[in-house]
Coordinates of C-alpha atoms in Angstrom, one line a residue:
X1 CA -15.5 -23.6 68.2
X2 CA -13.2 -21.6 70.3
X3 CA -15.4 -18.4 68.8
X4 CA -18.8 -19.8 70.3
X5 CA -17.5 -20.4 73.7
X6 CA -15.7 -17.0 73.8
X7 CA -18.8 -15.1 72.6
X8 CA -20.9 -17.2 75.4
X9 CA -18.2 -15.9 77.7
X10 CA -19.0 -12.1 77.0
X11 CA -22.4 -13.0 77.4
X12 CA -21.9 -14.3 81.2
X13 CA -19.7 -11.4 82.0
X14 CA -22.4 -8.9 80.7
X15 CA -25.3 -10.6 82.0
X16 CA -23.3 -11.2 85.7
X17 CA -22.6 -7.8 85.9
X18 CA -25.8 -6.2 84.8
X19 CA -27.1 -9.0 87.3
X20 CA -24.7 -7.5 90.1
X21 CA -25.5 -4.0 89.7
X22 CA -29.3 -4.9 89.7
X23 CA -29.2 -6.4 92.8
X24 CA -26.8 -3.9 94.4
X25 CA -29.0 -1.0 93.6
X26 CA -31.7 -3.2 95.3
X27 CA -30.1 -2.8 98.5
X28 CA -28.6 0.0 98.4
X29 CA -33.1 1.1 98.1
X30 CA -33.6 -0.8 100.5
X31 CA -30.8 0.1 103.3
X32 CA -29.4 -3.4 103.6
X33 CA -25.2 -2.0 103.0
X34 CA -24.4 -5.2 104.9
X35 CA -24.7 -7.1 102.0
X36 CA -23.2 -4.9 99.7
X37 CA -20.0 -5.9 101.5
X38 CA -20.3 -9.2 99.5
X39 CA -21.1 -7.6 96.1
X40 CA -18.7 -4.9 96.1
X41 CA -15.8 -7.5 95.1
X42 CA -17.8 -9.3 93.0
X43 CA -18.2 -5.8 91.1
X44 CA -15.0 -4.7 91.0
X45 CA -14.1 -8.4 90.3
X46 CA -15.9 -8.0 86.7
X47 CA -15.0 -4.9 85.9
X48 CA -11.4 -5.6 86.1
X49 CA -11.5 -8.5 83.9
X50 CA -13.6 -6.4 81.0
X51 CA -10.9 -3.8 81.5
X52 CA -8.0 -6.6 81.6
X53 CA -9.2 -7.4 78.2
X54 CA -9.8 -4.3 76.6
X55 CA -5.9 -3.4 77.6
X56 CA -4.9 -6.9 76.6
X57 CA -6.9 -6.6 72.6
X58 CA -5.5 -2.6 72.5
X59 CA -1.9 -4.3 73.5
X60 CA -2.3 -7.0 70.4
X61 CA -3.9 -4.6 68.2
X62 CA -0.7 -2.2 69.2
X63 CA 1.5 -4.8 67.7
X64 CA -0.5 -5.7 65.1
X65 CA -0.7 -2.5 63.3
X66 CA 3.1 -1.8 63.9
X67 CA 3.7 -5.3 62.1
X68 CA 1.4 -3.9 59.4
X69 CA 3.5 0.2 59.3
X70 CA 7.2 -1.7 58.8
X71 CA 5.2 -4.2 56.5
X72 CA 6.2 -6.9 58.4
X73 CA 3.7 -9.6 57.4
X74 CA 5.8 -12.7 58.4
X75 CA 4.3 -12.2 61.9
X76 CA 2.4 -14.5 63.4
X77 CA 0.6 -14.3 66.3
X78 CA -0.1 -17.7 68.8
X79 CA -3.4 -18.6 68.8
X80 CA -3.0 -21.9 70.6
X81 CA -1.4 -20.3 74.0
X82 CA -2.8 -17.4 74.1
X83 CA -5.9 -16.8 76.3
X84 CA -9.5 -18.1 75.2
X85 CA -10.7 -14.3 74.4
X86 CA -8.1 -13.3 72.6
X87 CA -8.3 -16.2 70.2
X88 CA -10.1 -15.0 67.6
X89 CA -8.3 -12.0 67.1
X90 CA -5.1 -13.6 66.8
X91 CA -6.5 -16.1 64.7
X92 CA -8.0 -12.8 62.4
X93 CA -4.5 -11.4 62.6
X94 CA -2.7 -14.0 61.3
X95 CA -5.3 -14.2 58.2
X96 CA -4.8 -10.4 57.2
X97 CA -1.0 -11.0 57.7
X98 CA -0.9 -13.8 55.0
X99 CA -3.5 -12.3 52.8
X100 CA -1.0 -9.6 53.1
X101 CA 2.3 -11.5 52.3
X102 CA 0.2 -13.5 49.0
X103 CA -0.8 -9.7 47.6
X104 CA 3.4 -8.0 48.0
X105 CA 4.5 -11.4 46.6
X106 CA 2.2 -11.7 44.0
X107 CA 3.6 -7.6 43.8
X108 CA 6.2 -7.9 43.6
X109 CA 6.5 -11.1 40.9
X110 CA 4.7 -8.7 38.9
X111 CA 7.6 -6.3 39.6
X112 CA 9.9 -8.1 38.8
X113 CA 8.4 -9.5 35.6
X114 CA 7.9 -5.8 34.6
X115 CA 11.0 -4.4 35.3
X116 CA 12.4 -7.8 33.1
X117 CA 9.8 -6.9 30.0
X118 CA 11.6 -3.0 30.3
X119 CA 14.8 -3.7 30.4
X120 CA 14.7 -6.1 27.3
X121 CA 12.2 -4.3 25.0
X122 CA 14.5 -1.8 22.4
X123 CA 12.6 1.0 23.5
X124 CA 14.0 3.5 25.6
X125 CA 12.3 4.3 29.0
X126 CA 12.7 7.4 31.2
X127 CA 10.3 8.3 34.1
X128 CA 10.7 11.4 36.1
X129 CA 8.7 13.6 38.9
X130 CA 6.8 16.3 37.1
X131 CA 8.1 18.9 40.1
X132 CA 12.0 18.6 40.1
X133 CA 13.1 16.6 37.8
X134 CA 14.3 13.3 39.5
X135 CA 14.6 10.1 37.5
X136 CA 12.9 7.4 39.0
X137 CA 13.4 5.0 36.0
X138 CA 15.8 4.5 33.2
X139 CA 16.2 1.0 31.1
X140 CA 19.7 -0.4 29.9
X141 CA 18.1 0.7 26.7
X142 CA 17.9 4.1 26.9
X143 CA 21.4 4.3 29.0
X144 CA 23.2 2.2 25.8
X145 CA 20.7 4.4 23.2
X146 CA 22.1 7.6 24.5
X147 CA 25.5 6.4 26.4
X148 CA 24.2 7.6 29.9
X149 CA 25.6 5.5 32.7
X150 CA 23.3 7.3 34.7
X151 CA 21.0 10.5 34.9
X152 CA 20.1 12.1 38.4
X153 CA 17.4 14.3 36.9
X154 CA 16.3 14.6 33.8
X155 CA 17.6 18.5 33.6
X156 CA 21.0 16.7 33.5
X157 CA 20.2 15.5 30.1
X158 CA 21.0 19.4 29.2
X159 CA 24.7 19.4 30.2
X160 CA 24.6 16.6 27.2
X161 CA 22.2 17.3 24.6
X162 CA 20.3 20.4 25.3
X163 CA 18.3 20.1 21.8
X164 CA 16.8 16.8 23.2
X165 CA 16.6 17.9 26.7
X166 CA 14.2 20.4 24.7
X167 CA 11.8 18.3 23.4
X168 CA 11.9 16.1 25.8
X169 CA 10.5 18.4 28.5
X170 CA 8.3 20.3 26.1
X171 CA 6.7 16.8 24.7
X172 CA 3.4 16.7 26.3
X173 CA 1.3 14.1 27.1
X174 CA -0.4 12.4 24.5
X175 CA 1.7 13.6 21.7
X176 CA 4.7 12.4 19.7
X177 CA 7.5 14.1 17.8
X178 CA 10.6 12.9 16.0
X179 CA 13.5 14.3 17.6
X180 CA 18.0 13.9 17.3
X181 CA 19.9 12.8 19.4
X182 CA 23.5 13.5 19.5
X183 CA 26.3 11.8 20.8
X184 CA 30.2 12.1 21.2
X185 CA 30.8 9.7 17.3
X186 CA 27.1 10.4 15.2
X187 CA 23.7 12.0 15.4
X188 CA 20.5 9.6 15.0
X189 CA 16.2 10.2 14.9
X190 CA 14.3 9.5 17.9
X191 CA 11.0 8.8 18.0
X192 CA 9.6 10.7 21.2
X193 CA 6.1 9.5 22.9
X194 CA 5.0 10.8 26.3
X195 CA 2.6 9.7 29.0
X196 CA 2.0 11.0 32.5
X197 CA 0.3 9.8 35.8
X198 CA 0.4 10.4 39.4
X199 CA 0.5 8.7 42.6
X200 CA 1.1 9.2 46.2
X201 CA 0.6 12.9 45.4
X202 CA 2.8 13.1 43.1
X203 CA 2.8 13.6 38.7
X204 CA 5.8 11.4 36.7
X205 CA 5.9 11.7 33.1
X206 CA 6.9 8.9 31.3
X207 CA 9.0 8.9 28.0
X208 CA 9.7 6.3 25.4
X209 CA 12.4 6.6 22.9
X210 CA 12.7 4.6 19.8
X211 CA 15.6 4.6 17.5
X212 CA 13.8 4.9 13.7
X213 CA 17.0 6.5 11.9
X214 CA 17.4 3.2 10.2
X215 CA 13.6 3.3 9.1
X216 CA 13.5 6.6 8.1
X217 CA 16.5 6.1 5.5
X218 CA 15.1 2.7 4.5
X219 CA 11.6 5.1 3.7
X220 CA 13.5 7.8 2.5
X221 CA 15.2 5.5 -0.1
X222 CA 12.0 3.7 -1.2
X223 CA 10.2 7.2 -1.6
X224 CA 13.1 8.0 -4.2
X225 CA 13.1 5.3 -5.9
X226 CA 8.8 5.5 -6.2
X227 CA 9.3 9.0 -6.8
X228 CA 11.2 8.1 -10.0
X229 CA 9.2 5.2 -11.6
X230 CA 5.8 8.3 -10.9
X231 CA 7.8 10.2 -12.6
X232 CA 8.9 8.4 -15.3
X233 CA 5.7 6.0 -15.4
X234 CA 3.9 9.9 -16.4
X235 CA 6.3 11.0 -18.5
X236 CA 6.1 8.5 -21.2
X237 CA 2.4 8.7 -20.9
X238 CA 2.4 12.1 -22.1
X239 CA 6.1 11.8 -23.9
X240 CA 4.3 8.3 -26.6
X241 CA 1.5 10.3 -28.0
X242 CA 3.7 13.0 -28.7
X243 CA 6.3 11.2 -30.0
X244 CA 3.0 9.4 -32.2
X245 CA 2.0 12.5 -33.1
X246 CA 5.7 13.9 -34.3
X247 CA 5.6 11.0 -36.6
X248 CA 2.5 11.0 -38.0
X249 CA 3.4 15.7 -38.6
X250 CA 6.6 13.9 -40.3
X251 CA 4.7 11.8 -42.5
X252 CA 2.5 14.7 -43.6
X253 CA 5.2 17.0 -44.2
X254 CA 6.7 14.7 -46.5
X255 CA 3.8 14.5 -48.1
X256 CA 3.7 18.4 -48.6
X257 CA 6.8 18.6 -49.7
X258 CA 6.6 15.9 -52.7
X259 CA 2.9 17.2 -54.0
X260 CA 2.3 20.1 -52.4
X261 CA -0.6 21.0 -54.6
X262 CA -2.7 17.9 -53.4
X263 CA -2.1 18.7 -49.8
X264 CA -3.9 22.4 -49.8
X265 CA -5.2 21.8 -45.6
X266 CA -1.4 20.3 -44.7
X267 CA -0.5 23.7 -43.2
X268 CA -3.5 23.8 -40.9
X269 CA -2.9 20.7 -39.5
X270 CA 0.8 21.1 -39.0
X271 CA 0.5 24.5 -37.4
X272 CA -2.5 22.3 -34.8
X273 CA 0.0 19.2 -34.6
X274 CA 2.9 20.9 -33.7
X275 CA 0.6 23.9 -31.7
X276 CA -0.6 20.3 -29.9
X277 CA 2.9 18.9 -29.0
X278 CA 4.3 22.6 -27.8
X279 CA 1.1 23.1 -25.1
X280 CA 1.8 19.0 -24.4
X281 CA 5.0 19.7 -23.4
X282 CA 4.1 22.9 -21.6
X283 CA 2.0 21.0 -19.2
X284 CA 4.4 18.2 -18.8
X285 CA 7.0 20.3 -18.0
X286 CA 4.2 22.1 -15.7
X287 CA 3.0 18.0 -14.4
X288 CA 6.7 17.7 -13.5
X289 CA 7.2 21.2 -11.2
X290 CA 3.8 20.8 -9.3
X291 CA 4.0 16.9 -8.9
X292 CA 7.9 17.4 -7.5
X293 CA 6.0 20.5 -4.7
X294 CA 2.6 17.9 -4.4
X295 CA 3.3 17.9 -0.9
X296 CA 3.2 21.6 -0.5
X297 CA 0.5 22.5 -2.9
X298 CA -2.5 24.5 -1.0
X299 CA -3.8 26.4 -4.1
X300 CA -3.8 25.5 -8.1
X301 CA -3.7 27.5 -11.4
X302 CA -7.7 26.9 -10.9
X303 CA -9.0 28.7 -14.3
X304 CA -13.3 28.2 -15.7
X305 CA -12.8 26.4 -19.0
X306 CA -14.4 24.7 -21.4
X307 CA -15.0 20.7 -21.5
X308 CA -15.4 21.0 -25.8
X309 CA -11.7 22.5 -25.1
X310 CA -10.3 20.2 -23.1
X311 CA -11.8 16.7 -25.0
X312 CA -10.7 18.8 -28.4
X313 CA -6.7 19.6 -27.0
X314 CA -6.8 15.6 -26.2
X315 CA -8.4 14.2 -29.5
X316 CA -5.4 15.9 -31.0
X317 CA -3.2 14.5 -28.7
X318 CA -4.6 10.6 -28.7
X319 CA -5.9 10.5 -32.5
X320 CA -2.2 9.8 -33.9
X321 CA -2.0 6.7 -31.4
X322 CA -5.4 5.8 -31.3
X323 CA -5.3 5.2 -35.0
X324 CA -2.6 3.1 -35.4
X325 CA -3.9 1.0 -33.0
X326 CA -7.2 0.9 -34.6
X327 CA -9.2 2.1 -31.5
X328 CA -12.0 4.1 -31.7
X329 CA -12.3 7.5 -29.6
X330 CA -16.3 8.6 -28.9
X331 CA -17.0 11.6 -27.7
X332 CA -20.3 13.0 -26.2
X333 CA -21.1 15.9 -24.8
X334 CA -24.9 17.3 -25.0
X335 CA -23.9 20.6 -23.3
X336 CA -21.3 22.6 -25.3
X337 CA -21.0 25.9 -22.8
X338 CA -20.5 22.9 -20.0
X339 CA -17.6 24.7 -18.1
X340 CA -16.0 23.7 -14.7
X341 CA -13.4 25.1 -12.6
X342 CA -9.7 23.1 -12.5
X343 CA -6.3 23.2 -13.3
X344 CA -5.9 22.8 -17.2
X345 CA -2.8 20.7 -16.8
X346 CA -3.2 18.7 -14.2
X347 CA -6.5 17.5 -15.7
X348 CA -5.1 17.0 -18.6
X349 CA -3.1 14.5 -16.9
X350 CA -5.6 12.9 -15.5
X351 CA -7.5 12.1 -19.1
X352 CA -4.4 10.8 -20.3
X353 CA -3.8 8.5 -17.8
X354 CA -7.3 7.0 -17.9
X355 CA -7.1 7.1 -21.9
X356 CA -3.6 5.3 -21.8
X357 CA -5.4 3.0 -19.6
X358 CA -8.3 2.4 -21.6
X359 CA -6.3 1.7 -24.6
X360 CA -4.3 -1.0 -22.7
X361 CA -7.8 -2.2 -21.8
X362 CA -9.5 -2.7 -25.3
X363 CA -6.5 -3.7 -26.9
X364 CA -7.6 -7.8 -27.5
X365 CA -11.4 -6.7 -28.6
X366 CA -12.1 -7.3 -32.2
X367 CA -14.3 -3.4 -31.9
X368 CA -12.1 -1.4 -29.1
X369 CA -13.9 1.5 -28.4
X370 CA -13.1 3.6 -25.8
X371 CA -15.9 6.6 -24.9
X372 CA -15.3 10.1 -23.3
X373 CA -18.4 12.3 -22.1
X374 CA -19.1 14.8 -19.9
X375 CA -22.7 15.9 -18.2
X376 CA -24.3 18.1 -15.3
X377 CA -25.6 15.3 -12.6
X378 CA -28.4 15.4 -10.5
X379 CA -26.0 16.5 -7.7
X380 CA -25.3 19.7 -9.0
X381 CA -21.9 18.1 -9.7
X382 CA -20.0 18.4 -13.1
X383 CA -19.3 14.6 -14.2
X384 CA -16.6 13.6 -16.8
X385 CA -16.6 10.0 -18.0
X386 CA -13.8 7.8 -19.4
X387 CA -15.9 4.1 -20.5
X388 CA -14.4 1.6 -22.9
X389 CA -15.6 -2.0 -23.9
X390 CA -12.5 -3.6 -22.2
X391 CA -11.4 -6.9 -20.4
X392 CA -13.1 -5.1 -17.5
X393 CA -11.8 -5.7 -13.9
X394 CA -12.9 -8.1 -10.9
X395 CA -14.2 -7.1 -8.1
X396 CA -11.4 -7.9 -5.8
X397 CA -9.2 -5.6 -8.1
X398 CA -11.5 -2.7 -8.3
X399 CA -11.5 -2.3 -4.5
X400 CA -7.5 -2.3 -5.0
X401 CA -7.0 -0.3 -7.8
X402 CA -6.3 3.1 -6.6
X403 CA -4.2 1.9 -3.3
X404 CA -0.5 3.2 -4.5
X405 CA 1.7 1.0 -6.4
X406 CA -0.7 -1.5 -7.1
X407 CA -0.8 -2.8 -10.4
X408 CA -2.1 -5.6 -12.8
X409 CA -0.1 -5.4 -15.2
X410 CA 3.4 -6.9 -15.2
X411 CA 5.4 -3.6 -16.1
X412 CA 3.1 -1.5 -14.8
X413 CA 4.0 0.7 -11.3
X414 CA 0.6 1.2 -9.5
X415 CA 1.0 4.7 -9.1
X416 CA -1.5 6.4 -12.3
X417 CA -4.5 6.1 -10.8
X418 CA -3.0 6.8 -7.3
X419 CA -1.8 10.0 -8.8
X420 CA -5.3 10.7 -10.5
X421 CA -7.3 10.5 -7.3
X422 CA -4.7 12.6 -5.4
X423 CA -4.9 15.4 -8.6
X424 CA -9.0 14.8 -7.8
X425 CA -8.8 15.3 -4.3
X426 CA -6.7 18.4 -4.8
X427 CA -9.2 19.8 -6.6
X428 CA -12.0 18.9 -4.4
X429 CA -13.4 16.4 -6.3
X430 CA -13.2 12.3 -6.2
X431 CA -12.9 9.6 -8.9
X432 CA -14.8 6.4 -8.6
X433 CA -15.2 3.3 -11.1
X434 CA -17.5 0.8 -12.0
X435 CA -16.8 -2.1 -14.0
X436 CA -18.2 -5.4 -15.0
X437 CA -15.8 -8.5 -16.3
X438 CA -15.7 -9.3 -19.6
X439 CA -17.8 -6.0 -20.6
X440 CA -16.2 -3.3 -20.3
X441 CA -14.8 0.4 -17.3
X442 CA -15.7 3.3 -16.4
X443 CA -14.8 5.9 -14.8
X444 CA -15.9 8.9 -13.4
X445 CA -14.3 12.4 -12.8
X446 CA -17.3 14.6 -10.1
X447 CA -16.5 18.2 -9.9

């Protein structure tokens, strides 16, 4: 209500000043100077009143600006006892102060909340100014982690742990790294991540410190266990057919010793079998050495090889085991001159894995059969296919078989197929699977 009254009062003063000035001008033009004696004081009074109002308004504004400058939002401007013309101004100041007071309270609450969270987390937090290294924030977790009760600047860290200081200062925003922290009693691994932000014209760098020593030790232990499991699995896959072939050769040698006249071709068979055992043993040693450094391999021992030779070597190696289990191995190779560029030892290991898995899949079939084939596909890639008429796999299992350490077998390690995929990736190729539950499975290796 008083807003309208105030507005009307301002309008009235302006109109009154306009009218008096207009009348004064008229009297001056007509030469009625006597009447100017009466009007002049009125004009002076109106101008003085307007000047006084402006002075009061400026004084009120100065007080408000002062309260904002010192963040004194608790100050209250008395509206009830103020002059009518200043009441709207004071009420506006009070509303602004109330709004700032609420915002300041919310900001302080958020700051306290964030501060408590940062103190509760296990991750160490360090924030400092980039231009001079002044530390502006360091939570309790970091103090306990580094055994530092106080850190004035990040450069002070160099006196305690120069290597960690170097890692922290060289870490760029957005990057992460593993660093080693040293205390008086021990050392431990830290995962460092950095970010940067700018406020009030100053650039700040924020570093997060996470102790990962225990996690790394546990991971390393599991990695060694899994490596041993992988090596055992692969060695057993190669040793089993070698042992079976050796047993067959022993039996043939006994027959030859007893009745040499009936075994005219035995010497050739013995020579071929021993050569197969020798070659596969050397391949197994090569595989063990290669797998040990698998993560360091950048080039393979690539050679142009005939697929027919690859299939022949695999047949000689696996035939005794297949005969014992009464499993038929059918080889289909329409183009005997088909070649591919590969590491022979690693590729043989992949084929052994796939054939051993196929043998496991068909063991309960009445007429177990494995088909080994190769062809040149329309996409200009050489494909080797290992198919069986076994039990097949459900769709949810097919999606997981290449995941390391996933296995559907009770005694399986779940690393054979993942290793096959890894070897194929080293050859810039891939391996795919098609399976129909109850009908069979086929693995396709594309080069």
